[in-house]
XYZ file of C-alpha atoms in Angstrom:
753
model
C -0.307 0.000 0.226
C 1.546 3.722 -0.496
C 0.463 6.020 1.748
C 0.328 9.548 1.733
C 2.838 10.202 4.471
C 5.471 8.769 1.964
C 4.317 10.430 -1.662
C 3.295 14.277 0.326
C 4.517 15.767 -3.336
C 4.971 12.856 -6.094
C 6.146 15.769 -8.424
C 8.898 14.699 -11.611
C 11.839 15.000 -9.197
C 10.649 12.895 -6.291
C 8.891 9.993 -8.957
C 13.642 10.478 -10.340
C 14.274 10.056 -7.576
C 12.303 7.079 -6.538
C 12.374 5.289 -9.473
C 16.143 6.171 -10.186
C 17.600 2.631 -10.271
C 15.013 1.287 -12.025
C 15.831 4.383 -14.819
C 19.691 3.737 -14.146
C 19.116 0.214 -15.711
C 16.694 0.997 -18.118
C 18.224 3.640 -20.148
C 20.504 1.619 -22.746
C 21.414 5.016 -24.747
C 23.099 7.305 -22.331
C 24.945 9.125 -25.044
C 21.551 9.381 -27.087
C 19.001 10.405 -24.433
C 21.828 13.423 -23.077
C 21.175 14.639 -27.227
C 18.021 15.101 -26.529
C 18.750 16.869 -23.299
C 20.896 19.332 -24.685
C 18.574 19.459 -28.375
C 15.546 20.454 -25.736
C 17.562 22.759 -23.408
C 17.280 20.824 -20.640
C 21.573 20.837 -20.075
C 23.646 23.118 -21.460
C 26.068 21.474 -24.418
C 29.236 21.541 -22.359
C 27.471 18.562 -19.486
C 29.195 16.064 -22.198
C 33.102 16.357 -21.145
C 31.644 16.284 -18.477
C 29.950 13.305 -18.475
C 32.983 11.887 -21.057
C 34.653 10.703 -18.428
C 32.327 7.629 -16.895
C 32.554 5.125 -18.030
C 29.875 2.397 -17.861
C 26.916 3.190 -18.796
C 25.506 2.515 -15.135
C 28.069 5.598 -13.978
C 26.769 7.943 -16.872
C 23.131 7.521 -16.324
C 23.235 7.784 -12.234
C 25.443 11.563 -13.139
C 23.101 12.673 -15.544
C 20.284 11.864 -13.864
C 21.565 14.208 -10.360
C 22.616 16.997 -12.371
C 18.576 16.468 -13.475
C 17.789 16.636 -9.721
C 19.299 19.346 -8.976
C 18.312 21.608 -12.032
C 15.350 20.577 -10.780
C 11.386 20.204 -11.394
C 11.059 21.795 -14.873
C 14.041 20.001 -16.093
C 13.002 16.769 -15.145
C 9.540 17.207 -16.581
C 11.058 17.763 -19.605
C 13.187 14.281 -19.354
C 9.972 12.702 -18.431
C 8.293 13.986 -21.873
C 9.095 14.540 -24.689
C 12.435 12.906 -24.090
C 12.975 9.020 -21.769
C 9.007 8.651 -24.442
C 11.175 9.582 -26.858
C 14.385 7.109 -26.638
C 12.559 4.104 -23.977
C 9.322 4.801 -24.339
C 9.065 0.988 -22.749
C 10.302 2.643 -19.970
C 8.531 5.908 -19.879
C 4.926 3.388 -19.986
C 6.303 2.345 -16.750
C 7.006 5.448 -14.956
C 3.601 6.606 -16.098
C 2.082 3.281 -15.012
C 4.082 3.887 -11.905
C 2.020 7.253 -11.207
C -0.541 6.867 -12.268
C -0.896 4.469 -9.530
C 0.471 6.431 -7.028
C -2.013 9.424 -8.395
C -4.928 7.008 -7.379
C -3.840 6.582 -4.253
C -3.658 10.389 -2.988
C -7.005 11.117 -4.535
C -5.959 14.508 -5.115
C -7.276 16.194 -8.137
C -5.637 19.603 -7.821
C -2.209 18.409 -6.647
C -0.397 18.985 -10.226
C 1.002 15.593 -10.026
C 3.078 14.194 -12.825
C 0.664 11.582 -13.895
C -0.869 14.464 -14.949
C 2.448 16.771 -16.250
C 3.582 13.912 -18.691
C 1.024 14.909 -21.229
C 0.207 18.192 -20.524
C 4.305 19.652 -19.540
C 5.197 20.346 -23.607
C 1.637 21.837 -24.699
C 2.743 23.774 -22.090
C 5.496 25.218 -22.739
C 4.835 25.624 -26.560
C 1.659 28.137 -25.507
C 3.864 29.864 -23.536
C 6.140 30.293 -26.243
C 3.994 30.910 -28.536
C 2.837 34.024 -26.487
C 5.561 35.068 -25.698
C 7.512 35.452 -29.725
C 3.704 37.852 -29.113
C 4.307 40.322 -26.301
C 8.487 40.072 -26.800
C 8.313 43.035 -24.526
C 5.767 42.126 -22.048
C 7.568 40.951 -18.906
C 6.065 36.751 -17.993
C 6.261 35.817 -15.236
C 4.561 32.988 -13.218
C 2.010 32.807 -10.632
C 0.337 29.965 -8.684
C -2.233 30.452 -5.685
C 0.432 28.737 -3.000
C -0.824 25.276 -1.267
C -2.226 24.264 1.977
C -0.059 21.810 3.299
C -0.240 18.525 4.328
C 0.495 16.435 6.627
C 2.902 18.956 7.506
C 4.279 19.482 4.535
C 4.069 21.975 1.925
C 2.541 21.371 -1.840
C 4.009 22.371 -4.961
C 2.867 25.133 -6.357
C 0.959 25.100 -9.822
C 1.874 25.791 -12.302
C 0.337 28.454 -14.584
C 1.073 30.977 -17.607
C -1.682 34.001 -15.762
C 0.275 36.923 -16.830
C -0.409 40.139 -14.108
C -0.594 43.778 -14.087
C 3.035 45.488 -15.427
C 2.634 47.724 -12.270
C 2.659 44.699 -10.310
C 5.420 42.787 -11.776
C 7.455 46.083 -11.195
C 6.589 46.365 -7.636
C 7.354 43.391 -7.221
C 10.995 43.176 -8.793
C 11.380 46.268 -7.399
C 11.303 46.019 -3.967
C 13.537 42.440 -4.424
C 15.947 45.309 -6.469
C 15.740 47.882 -3.716
C 16.236 45.677 -0.980
C 13.398 46.386 0.828
C 11.921 43.350 2.622
C 9.066 44.097 3.781
C 7.171 45.375 0.607
C 7.858 41.679 -0.826
C 6.495 39.511 1.860
C 3.278 41.759 1.294
C 4.131 41.236 -2.581
C 4.424 37.502 -2.247
C 1.172 37.019 -0.073
C -0.441 36.220 -3.246
C 2.015 35.615 -5.766
C 4.511 32.712 -6.558
C 8.228 33.016 -5.712
C 9.990 31.709 -8.728
C 8.279 34.013 -11.151
C 10.278 35.799 -13.618
C 10.567 38.723 -15.692
C 11.126 39.905 -19.481
C 14.949 38.681 -18.789
C 14.047 35.091 -17.351
C 15.004 35.846 -13.986
C 13.448 35.102 -10.360
C 13.465 37.471 -7.852
C 16.077 35.001 -6.051
C 18.423 35.940 -9.883
C 17.540 40.108 -8.649
C 18.806 39.666 -5.244
C 21.507 37.510 -5.461
C 23.294 40.830 -8.130
C 22.611 42.630 -5.398
C 24.042 40.278 -2.387
C 20.642 41.299 -0.173
C 21.481 38.933 2.988
C 18.109 39.008 4.353
C 16.280 38.833 1.220
C 18.167 35.982 -0.129
C 17.391 33.553 2.933
C 13.333 35.207 2.501
C 13.297 33.989 -0.753
C 15.605 30.623 -0.018
C 13.127 29.762 3.334
C 9.496 30.601 0.976
C 10.845 27.996 -1.768
C 13.170 29.822 -4.227
C 14.258 27.748 -7.244
C 18.871 27.792 -6.621
C 19.588 27.139 -9.709
C 17.047 28.918 -12.198
C 18.822 30.279 -15.065
C 18.274 33.511 -16.651
C 18.585 34.010 -20.706
C 22.646 33.717 -20.119
C 21.259 30.878 -18.682
C 22.817 32.177 -14.998
C 21.964 31.110 -11.762
C 21.488 33.255 -9.039
C 25.407 31.938 -7.499
C 26.631 33.187 -10.831
C 24.687 37.000 -10.190
C 26.397 36.970 -6.538
C 29.916 35.419 -8.248
C 30.412 38.228 -10.890
C 28.761 40.574 -8.774
C 31.506 39.755 -6.039
C 29.079 39.214 -3.160
C 30.357 36.975 -1.139
C 27.906 36.066 1.253
C 25.997 35.761 -0.589
C 27.922 32.759 -2.350
C 28.292 30.969 0.583
C 24.171 31.331 1.572
C 23.486 29.443 -1.612
C 26.260 27.445 -1.412
C 24.634 26.451 1.293
C 21.240 26.191 0.664
C 22.454 23.847 -2.462
C 23.132 26.083 -5.027
C 24.511 23.812 -8.318
C 28.155 25.615 -8.297
C 29.819 23.848 -11.617
C 26.310 25.294 -13.576
C 26.892 26.463 -17.055
C 26.357 29.615 -18.975
C 26.159 29.782 -22.251
C 29.475 30.589 -22.193
C 29.908 27.889 -20.733
C 31.622 29.554 -17.601
C 30.795 28.873 -13.903
C 29.952 31.107 -11.198
C 33.723 30.440 -10.374
C 34.893 31.719 -13.611
C 32.881 34.800 -12.959
C 34.482 35.289 -9.771
C 37.890 35.182 -11.614
C 37.046 37.011 -14.390
C 36.575 39.997 -12.878
C 38.900 39.035 -10.054
C 36.904 38.760 -7.053
C 39.589 36.619 -5.192
C 37.229 37.028 -1.920
C 34.521 34.189 -4.045
C 37.213 31.970 -5.530
C 38.438 30.767 -2.666
C 34.917 30.437 -0.944
C 33.915 27.944 -3.946
C 36.862 26.442 -3.835
C 36.700 26.288 0.294
C 32.625 25.098 -0.307
C 34.055 22.210 -2.925
C 36.377 20.986 -0.910
C 34.168 20.178 1.858
C 31.355 19.143 -0.083
C 33.269 16.961 -2.684
C 36.184 15.120 -2.050
C 37.399 12.800 -3.672
C 35.235 14.117 -6.736
C 35.915 16.370 -10.778
C 36.757 19.618 -9.114
C 38.157 22.807 -10.729
C 41.095 22.808 -10.644
C 40.264 19.684 -13.177
C 38.109 20.834 -15.342
C 40.206 24.408 -15.455
C 43.343 21.282 -16.747
C 40.983 19.826 -19.165
C 39.523 23.094 -21.124
C 43.105 24.231 -20.882
C 42.836 26.870 -18.606
C 46.168 27.747 -17.946
C 45.256 30.829 -15.916
C 42.497 29.927 -14.309
C 44.311 26.233 -13.344
C 47.325 29.896 -11.478
C 44.712 31.439 -10.020
C 43.188 28.107 -8.221
C 46.398 27.413 -6.982
C 46.873 30.539 -5.911
C 44.214 30.638 -3.467
C 43.655 27.004 -1.630
C 42.905 24.688 -4.657
C 45.069 21.449 -3.609
C 47.401 20.694 -6.957
C 46.989 16.333 -6.368
C 43.599 16.371 -5.701
C 41.909 12.487 -7.512
C 38.955 12.705 -8.733
C 36.980 9.340 -8.976
C 39.029 7.714 -11.492
C 41.541 9.006 -9.752
C 42.992 11.027 -11.666
C 45.096 14.302 -10.940
C 44.391 17.711 -13.053
C 48.175 17.066 -13.546
C 47.009 13.581 -15.632
C 44.368 15.722 -16.972
C 46.426 17.878 -18.238
C 49.350 15.347 -19.631
C 46.717 13.280 -21.155
C 45.229 16.347 -23.432
C 49.130 17.258 -24.471
C 47.996 20.756 -23.121
C 51.875 22.195 -21.619
C 51.098 25.380 -21.088
C 49.178 23.870 -17.830
C 51.550 21.064 -17.610
C 53.908 23.475 -17.021
C 51.464 26.001 -14.750
C 50.964 22.589 -12.569
C 54.549 21.484 -12.365
C 55.438 24.941 -10.904
C 52.952 24.393 -8.317
C 54.719 21.080 -7.143
C 51.852 18.343 -9.039
C 53.455 15.605 -8.439
C 54.170 12.965 -11.391
C 53.568 9.252 -12.018
C 54.898 7.004 -14.453
C 51.761 7.065 -16.166
C 52.203 10.752 -16.926
C 56.200 10.011 -18.642
C 54.097 6.804 -20.397
C 51.868 9.214 -22.187
C 54.379 11.697 -23.358
C 55.969 8.330 -25.065
C 53.295 6.744 -26.184
C 52.252 10.603 -27.901
C 56.099 11.014 -29.010
C 55.831 14.109 -27.603
C 59.598 14.889 -27.057
C 59.112 18.356 -25.292
C 56.532 17.133 -23.290
C 58.585 14.522 -21.680
C 61.071 17.099 -20.999
C 58.775 19.439 -19.580
C 58.334 16.535 -17.348
C 61.697 15.307 -16.046
C 62.990 19.005 -15.567
C 59.988 18.518 -13.119
C 60.697 15.393 -11.886
C 62.455 15.522 -8.622
C 60.746 11.600 -7.502
C 61.506 9.765 -9.694
C 64.575 6.965 -9.162
C 67.619 6.165 -11.135
C 65.546 3.011 -12.051
C 62.926 4.414 -13.533
C 65.009 6.878 -16.078
C 67.393 3.642 -17.227
C 63.764 2.275 -18.321
C 63.096 5.695 -19.263
C 66.432 5.734 -21.645
C 65.609 2.294 -23.170
C 61.991 2.914 -23.987
C 63.258 6.277 -25.511
C 66.551 4.634 -27.628
C 63.279 2.461 -28.108
C 60.748 4.360 -30.166
C 64.245 7.192 -31.729
C 63.289 10.178 -29.749
C 66.380 11.195 -29.601
C 65.039 14.452 -27.668
C 64.208 12.739 -24.569
C 67.916 10.427 -24.992
C 68.960 13.785 -24.649
C 67.201 15.332 -22.019
C 67.428 12.090 -19.659
C 71.588 12.281 -20.727
C 70.871 15.722 -18.976
C 69.403 14.909 -16.287
C 72.403 12.254 -14.939
C 70.817 8.808 -16.417
C 73.736 7.004 -16.234
C 74.684 6.321 -19.593
C 76.171 2.744 -20.027
C 73.031 1.151 -17.342
C 72.216 -2.764 -18.355
C 69.010 -3.596 -19.242
C 67.136 -7.673 -17.989
C 69.681 -8.470 -21.882
C 72.708 -6.816 -20.203
C 73.182 -4.283 -23.107
C 73.601 -0.898 -23.192
C 72.106 2.090 -24.556
C 74.288 2.044 -27.425
C 73.673 -1.875 -28.373
C 70.066 -1.709 -28.087
C 70.241 1.637 -29.946
C 72.784 -0.358 -32.818
C 70.413 -3.524 -32.567
C 67.671 -1.787 -33.665
C 69.036 0.500 -35.821
C 67.977 3.522 -34.208
C 70.763 5.592 -35.996
C 69.843 9.634 -34.556
C 68.640 7.792 -30.542
C 72.526 5.788 -31.307
C 74.059 9.340 -33.005
C 72.594 11.157 -29.583
C 74.308 8.248 -27.399
C 77.862 8.817 -28.959
C 78.211 12.204 -28.772
C 77.373 11.929 -25.381
C 80.108 9.723 -24.242
C 78.835 6.049 -24.673
C 81.387 3.299 -24.113
C 82.280 1.732 -27.248
C 83.477 -1.497 -25.556
C 80.478 -3.073 -24.138
C 79.549 -6.083 -25.911
C 76.793 -8.602 -25.586
C 75.832 -11.123 -23.517
C 77.197 -13.005 -27.142
C 80.321 -11.178 -27.217
C 78.696 -8.546 -30.183
C 79.691 -4.866 -29.858
C 77.925 -2.335 -30.929
C 79.909 -1.746 -34.706
C 78.558 -5.911 -34.940
C 75.037 -5.024 -34.046
C 75.280 -1.761 -36.181
C 76.708 -3.623 -39.124
C 73.891 -6.318 -38.806
C 70.937 -3.028 -38.171
C 72.564 -2.080 -41.709
C 72.786 1.116 -39.905
C 74.763 2.993 -41.946
C 75.585 6.493 -40.723
C 75.339 4.646 -37.101
C 78.742 1.905 -38.729
C 80.441 5.140 -40.194
C 80.310 7.102 -36.789
C 81.327 4.112 -34.881
C 84.794 3.620 -37.105
C 84.836 7.663 -36.959
C 85.337 7.713 -33.708
C 87.644 4.920 -33.720
C 86.324 1.594 -33.491
C 87.971 -1.104 -35.389
C 86.529 -2.182 -37.972
C 88.470 -6.215 -36.922
C 86.655 -6.168 -33.487
C 86.760 -9.956 -33.099
C 82.972 -10.882 -31.407
C 82.008 -14.281 -30.546
C 83.467 -17.413 -32.744
C 85.766 -14.645 -33.842
C 83.892 -12.816 -36.266
C 84.863 -9.554 -37.509
C 81.883 -6.863 -38.645
C 82.722 -7.946 -41.841
C 81.483 -11.174 -41.282
C 78.328 -9.883 -40.216
C 77.124 -8.300 -43.091
C 78.398 -10.677 -45.025
C 75.524 -12.844 -42.959
C 73.387 -10.553 -43.128
C 73.134 -9.204 -46.587
C 74.722 -6.268 -45.934
C 76.414 -5.615 -48.904
C 76.753 -1.768 -48.050
C 78.171 -2.036 -45.016
C 80.561 -4.880 -47.023
C 81.843 -1.538 -49.263
C 81.948 0.783 -45.441
C 83.952 -1.593 -43.703
C 86.693 -2.907 -46.671
C 87.158 1.651 -46.907
C 87.996 1.606 -43.349
C 91.264 -1.097 -42.980
C 88.252 -4.166 -42.347
C 90.443 -7.762 -43.582
C 88.691 -9.350 -46.446
C 90.160 -12.709 -45.526
C 89.651 -12.551 -42.249
C 88.423 -16.921 -40.399
C 86.392 -17.389 -37.569
C 87.311 -20.149 -34.959
C 86.421 -22.649 -37.984
C 87.907 -21.003 -40.688
C 85.586 -19.502 -41.820
C 86.321 -16.143 -44.643
C 82.962 -14.091 -44.671
C 82.947 -15.289 -48.616
C 82.315 -19.024 -46.603
C 79.459 -17.570 -44.858
C 78.128 -14.451 -48.044
C 78.618 -18.588 -50.371
C 76.411 -20.594 -47.556
C 73.711 -18.253 -47.061
C 73.050 -17.543 -51.004
C 73.650 -13.655 -50.966
C 75.509 -12.935 -54.379
C 75.861 -9.149 -54.200
C 77.668 -9.990 -50.646
C 79.960 -12.403 -52.396
C 80.161 -10.110 -55.795
C 81.393 -7.468 -53.646
C 84.119 -9.529 -52.115
C 85.301 -11.307 -55.619
C 85.265 -7.354 -56.670
C 87.881 -6.596 -53.587
C 90.369 -9.839 -54.092
C 88.731 -11.881 -51.512
C 90.739 -15.572 -52.163
C 88.421 -18.074 -53.742
C 90.213 -20.730 -53.101
C 90.102 -21.008 -48.742
C 89.325 -23.814 -47.191
C 87.656 -24.304 -43.429
C 88.027 -26.541 -41.159
C 86.685 -29.426 -42.767
C 88.668 -28.067 -45.684
C 85.756 -26.702 -47.934
C 85.714 -24.108 -50.275
C 83.199 -21.421 -50.899
C 82.403 -23.268 -54.266
C 81.394 -26.581 -52.114
C 78.854 -24.230 -49.860
C 76.899 -22.735 -52.719
C 76.803 -26.174 -54.967
C 76.143 -27.717 -50.855
C 73.236 -25.242 -50.416
C 72.396 -25.234 -54.956
C 72.789 -21.557 -56.014
C 74.069 -21.573 -59.143
C 74.037 -18.508 -59.763
C 76.602 -17.899 -56.963
C 78.657 -21.048 -57.899
C 78.721 -19.417 -61.219
C 80.035 -16.303 -59.672
C 82.981 -18.622 -57.967
C 84.206 -20.676 -60.732
C 84.422 -17.737 -62.845
C 86.896 -15.944 -60.376
C 88.591 -19.320 -60.842
C 87.270 -21.263 -57.676
C 89.157 -25.107 -58.143
C 85.575 -26.906 -59.278
C 87.710 -30.253 -57.928
C 88.636 -28.986 -55.275
C 88.147 -32.114 -52.652
C 87.348 -31.515 -49.319
C 87.978 -33.458 -45.788
C 86.225 -36.413 -46.752
C 87.123 -35.854 -50.192
C 84.511 -34.926 -51.365
C 83.986 -32.131 -54.340
C 81.903 -29.796 -55.354
C 80.558 -31.804 -57.578
C 79.120 -34.307 -55.219
C 78.011 -31.562 -52.930
C 75.000 -30.652 -55.383
C 74.525 -34.451 -55.936
C 74.129 -35.168 -52.389
C 71.759 -32.006 -52.149
C 70.162 -33.015 -56.126
C 71.227 -29.354 -57.219
C 70.290 -29.922 -60.925
C 71.609 -26.001 -62.354
C 74.691 -26.476 -60.121
C 75.093 -30.043 -61.360
C 75.617 -28.527 -64.698
C 77.549 -25.350 -63.972
C 79.602 -27.097 -62.265
C 80.015 -30.137 -65.212
C 80.645 -27.053 -67.127
C 83.183 -25.988 -65.971
C 84.694 -29.710 -66.463
C 84.044 -30.732 -62.633
C 85.659 -33.960 -62.377
C 82.115 -36.946 -62.153
C 83.663 -39.586 -61.596
C 85.508 -38.944 -58.692
C 85.833 -41.526 -55.984
C 85.151 -40.186 -52.120
C 86.410 -41.791 -48.709
C 84.017 -44.138 -49.120
C 84.213 -44.697 -53.382
C 81.318 -43.068 -54.425
C 81.130 -40.836 -57.183
C 78.196 -38.134 -57.640
C 76.339 -40.655 -59.322
C 76.026 -42.977 -56.826
C 74.667 -40.580 -54.603
C 71.859 -39.314 -57.462
C 71.313 -43.039 -57.359
C 71.287 -42.837 -53.962
C 68.483 -39.873 -54.462
C 66.832 -41.652 -57.215
C 68.380 -38.463 -59.131
C 67.495 -39.393 -62.836
C 68.397 -36.809 -64.827
C 71.384 -35.742 -62.762
C 72.099 -39.066 -63.165
C 71.747 -38.458 -67.031
C 73.875 -35.516 -66.889
C 76.890 -37.510 -65.134
C 76.458 -39.826 -67.932
C 76.956 -37.741 -70.831
C 79.828 -36.044 -69.553
C 81.614 -39.185 -68.742
C 80.094 -41.039 -72.151
C 77.961 -43.920 -70.063
C 82.180 -45.305 -69.605
C 81.116 -44.377 -65.543
C 77.761 -46.580 -65.354
C 79.212 -49.410 -63.307
C 81.335 -47.131 -61.230
C 81.802 -48.659 -57.347
C 82.486 -47.810 -53.835
C 84.476 -49.344 -51.358
C 81.441 -51.909 -51.090
C 82.001 -52.705 -54.882
C 78.231 -51.049 -54.982
C 77.082 -49.520 -58.357
C 74.302 -47.354 -58.819
C 71.641 -49.959 -59.989
C 72.251 -52.097 -56.753
C 71.973 -49.015 -54.696
C 68.634 -47.442 -57.059
C 67.501 -50.690 -56.343
C 67.998 -50.654 -52.718
C 66.053 -47.240 -51.895
C 63.234 -48.127 -54.099
C 63.793 -45.827 -57.675
C 61.986 -48.202 -60.012
C 61.905 -45.433 -63.221
C 66.182 -44.673 -62.440
C 66.199 -48.815 -62.666
C 65.083 -48.263 -65.991
C 66.515 -45.389 -66.868
C 70.246 -46.982 -66.627
C 69.207 -50.311 -67.000
C 68.305 -49.004 -70.552
C 72.089 -47.028 -70.732
C 74.317 -50.455 -70.217
C 74.504 -50.950 -66.532
C 75.466 -54.531 -65.321
C 71.864 -56.420 -64.187
C 73.759 -59.113 -62.348
C 76.575 -56.774 -60.990
C 77.476 -58.090 -57.661
C 78.553 -56.114 -54.338
C 80.934 -57.135 -51.542
C 78.089 -59.452 -50.070
C 77.938 -60.935 -54.070
C 74.140 -59.258 -54.270
C 73.061 -58.624 -57.074
C 70.674 -55.652 -57.696
C 67.996 -57.865 -57.527
C 69.055 -59.366 -53.887
C 69.061 -55.706 -53.164
C 65.242 -55.690 -53.608
C 64.303 -57.979 -52.067
C 66.372 -57.170 -49.189
C 64.682 -53.913 -48.971
C 61.078 -54.935 -50.062
C 60.446 -52.691 -53.661
C 58.026 -54.722 -55.387
C 58.609 -52.996 -58.144
C 62.379 -52.923 -58.283
C 61.622 -56.150 -58.019
C 59.274 -56.778 -60.759
C 61.391 -54.159 -63.098
C 64.207 -56.432 -62.754
C 63.210 -59.374 -63.073
C 61.324 -58.961 -66.933
C 64.001 -56.813 -68.193
C 64.731 -58.720 -71.285
C 67.263 -56.341 -73.477
C 70.502 -58.176 -73.374
C 71.506 -60.192 -70.221
C 68.188 -61.221 -67.650
C 68.459 -60.450 -63.736
C 69.462 -64.504 -62.619
C 66.882 -65.737 -59.819
C 69.248 -68.378 -59.440
C 72.843 -66.521 -58.030
C 73.771 -67.197 -54.319
C 74.716 -64.376 -52.283
C 77.304 -65.040 -49.899
C 75.137 -66.283 -47.195
C 74.033 -68.554 -49.975
C 70.769 -66.988 -50.971
C 69.264 -66.717 -54.319
C 67.174 -63.598 -54.986
C 63.897 -65.802 -53.135
C 65.407 -66.889 -50.198
C 66.918 -63.829 -49.220
C 63.235 -61.984 -49.799
C 61.726 -64.762 -47.682
C 63.555 -64.124 -44.677
C 63.018 -60.823 -44.658
C 60.024 -58.919 -43.318
C 58.991 -56.402 -45.762
C 55.650 -54.836 -46.402
C 55.413 -56.118 -49.711
C 57.141 -59.347 -48.970
C 54.110 -62.187 -49.678
C 53.583 -59.769 -53.179
C 57.076 -60.834 -53.715
C 57.961 -64.185 -52.962
C 55.255 -64.890 -55.076
C 56.274 -63.132 -58.353
C 59.670 -64.623 -57.974
C 57.930 -68.384 -57.283
C 55.651 -68.259 -60.577
C 58.826 -66.787 -62.604
C 60.889 -69.854 -61.830
C 57.491 -71.516 -62.176
C 57.210 -73.153 -58.284
C 53.943 -71.659 -58.217
C 51.557 -71.273 -61.196
């Protein structure tokens, strides 16, 4: 049951307070609602900025409702109708049903209940607007007879558009202007305390503007609305602050006047007090703000967000706390830094504002070097570790101005990060040219090395940072300085394909044939990596074309192994030895055949590489081609040897046909047989190629060998050193195709049908 005690005056403001939770959760688009409120001139456009700092929907809804309540009955009515009805019709209907229910239970039709006004307010407002359009020079007054009290509580005055005679209006407002309270009391007996004149001023506006304390107190006691706005959208508090009436300001504030209300120019009462140099008023407002709104967004925050550094300075001089935090834990300096307002930042810093790491991070992320310099200049509280961390961050972003500022501020220029890199090493590795130059010019150590023994020069070469390389060499770094494994910067240039660095280093005296611990020259490395441009540059600078590493491999071995015909051609044309043997007696041709690199094989054969050269295992390049099943390479090698090398044997006396059969290359077997390979050749174990196929279980190879009918045929009765025929070999080996091979051979030997 609803009681008349609780719901004595269910006006729009009371309904909004009662149903606030439902409204907060039910409004789905606060930004849409805010636009409607602004379009209908219920809220000022500046509210958008204030409300933008509320991150959640419910928080923003709650703040909007609080603002509406603070602005009085009319704002709340217009919030319900037309705004809420248009934005959230279902929610509007729910509220309307609730109010109609309350109205019915109270049973007093004379009350101006919101249930009635929800549908009528818009029409009433429009009529009033039309009326004043016709009579612009006539003052508008809203009068209503004061109602009786219900259960000790005063009724809300009814809204009326009745226009009183001009003499009555003048008499009412003249009494306030002159400060004549006795005349005012008489005139107010039948008139509305919230009556307005042609400038939309209430009696409280006039009293506040003249600083009439007794009248202000009287009007407030009679229910004068504190936050009604005149044509300039100024409240009584604006008028008192503008005129410098300190006592009036204090009385209005204590009565609950909204100190953050904005006029047409987006100014609060405090702004007006400030621009008119009423510092005593400004101090009063700040004092009340500190009492009422601790840990909430305040004037200093707002001034910082508007980059109003003059106001910021005045607020600070008159007692504003420089490090006060709002609901988000943000300070005025934090807001000024986030908006990159350097002048305001400087004013706050000069007033002693505290700096935290998040502010320096903002300066970094925005690449604002001048702002960071400013923060750094006042950062007495930053620890040496924080300064070093900032230095590494600045280098990563190549913010050379910040790098210089940090060093000038005393940051350790040779400090090490978690990876044990100095700032210069980081700059060189990342190729941050400008930052590296600043560090070098500021005296960074050139002797520092990474944990892997790379110097700044090694890292600069790796990054291909030519300007840094030149500067390091100019500052005296040795072009042949050794890193890990005795690698010189020239080795690094060869490895990372930095052709320009090769030229710079050689011109600076780098030894072109310097070797690493593994006896690699830069030419070895470039040939192995396939860097044609670097190989060409090294050869142009007269690099030794036939040096050998610890495995006796030449650059040509490495190029052939990787199958790079372009580099092979370059090396051969520069007199590389095509038949040079490594420690295993393998030639470049062996390595090309092992890798299956046909074009490389052809390039080597064209330069008379020894096609029949044997390695430590007695294998020729063709043996390796047979193992891989590289028919085209076998063909190229046979052409070079005029087929005389088709039955070359390795130390196990295996021919290429043995190896092809053993590894299951049926196409190659067919090719070799057609080119005259001995079908019944014996290896060390007296195995024929057919034995090898049976042992490995390659049915296709067995089939080709057995069915081959040109010239000598496969000997099915041949026995190896274990006295086993191919059939017996197949029977004794568990292979995938064992049964198929055994059946096939038995049929061929007429042992079964």
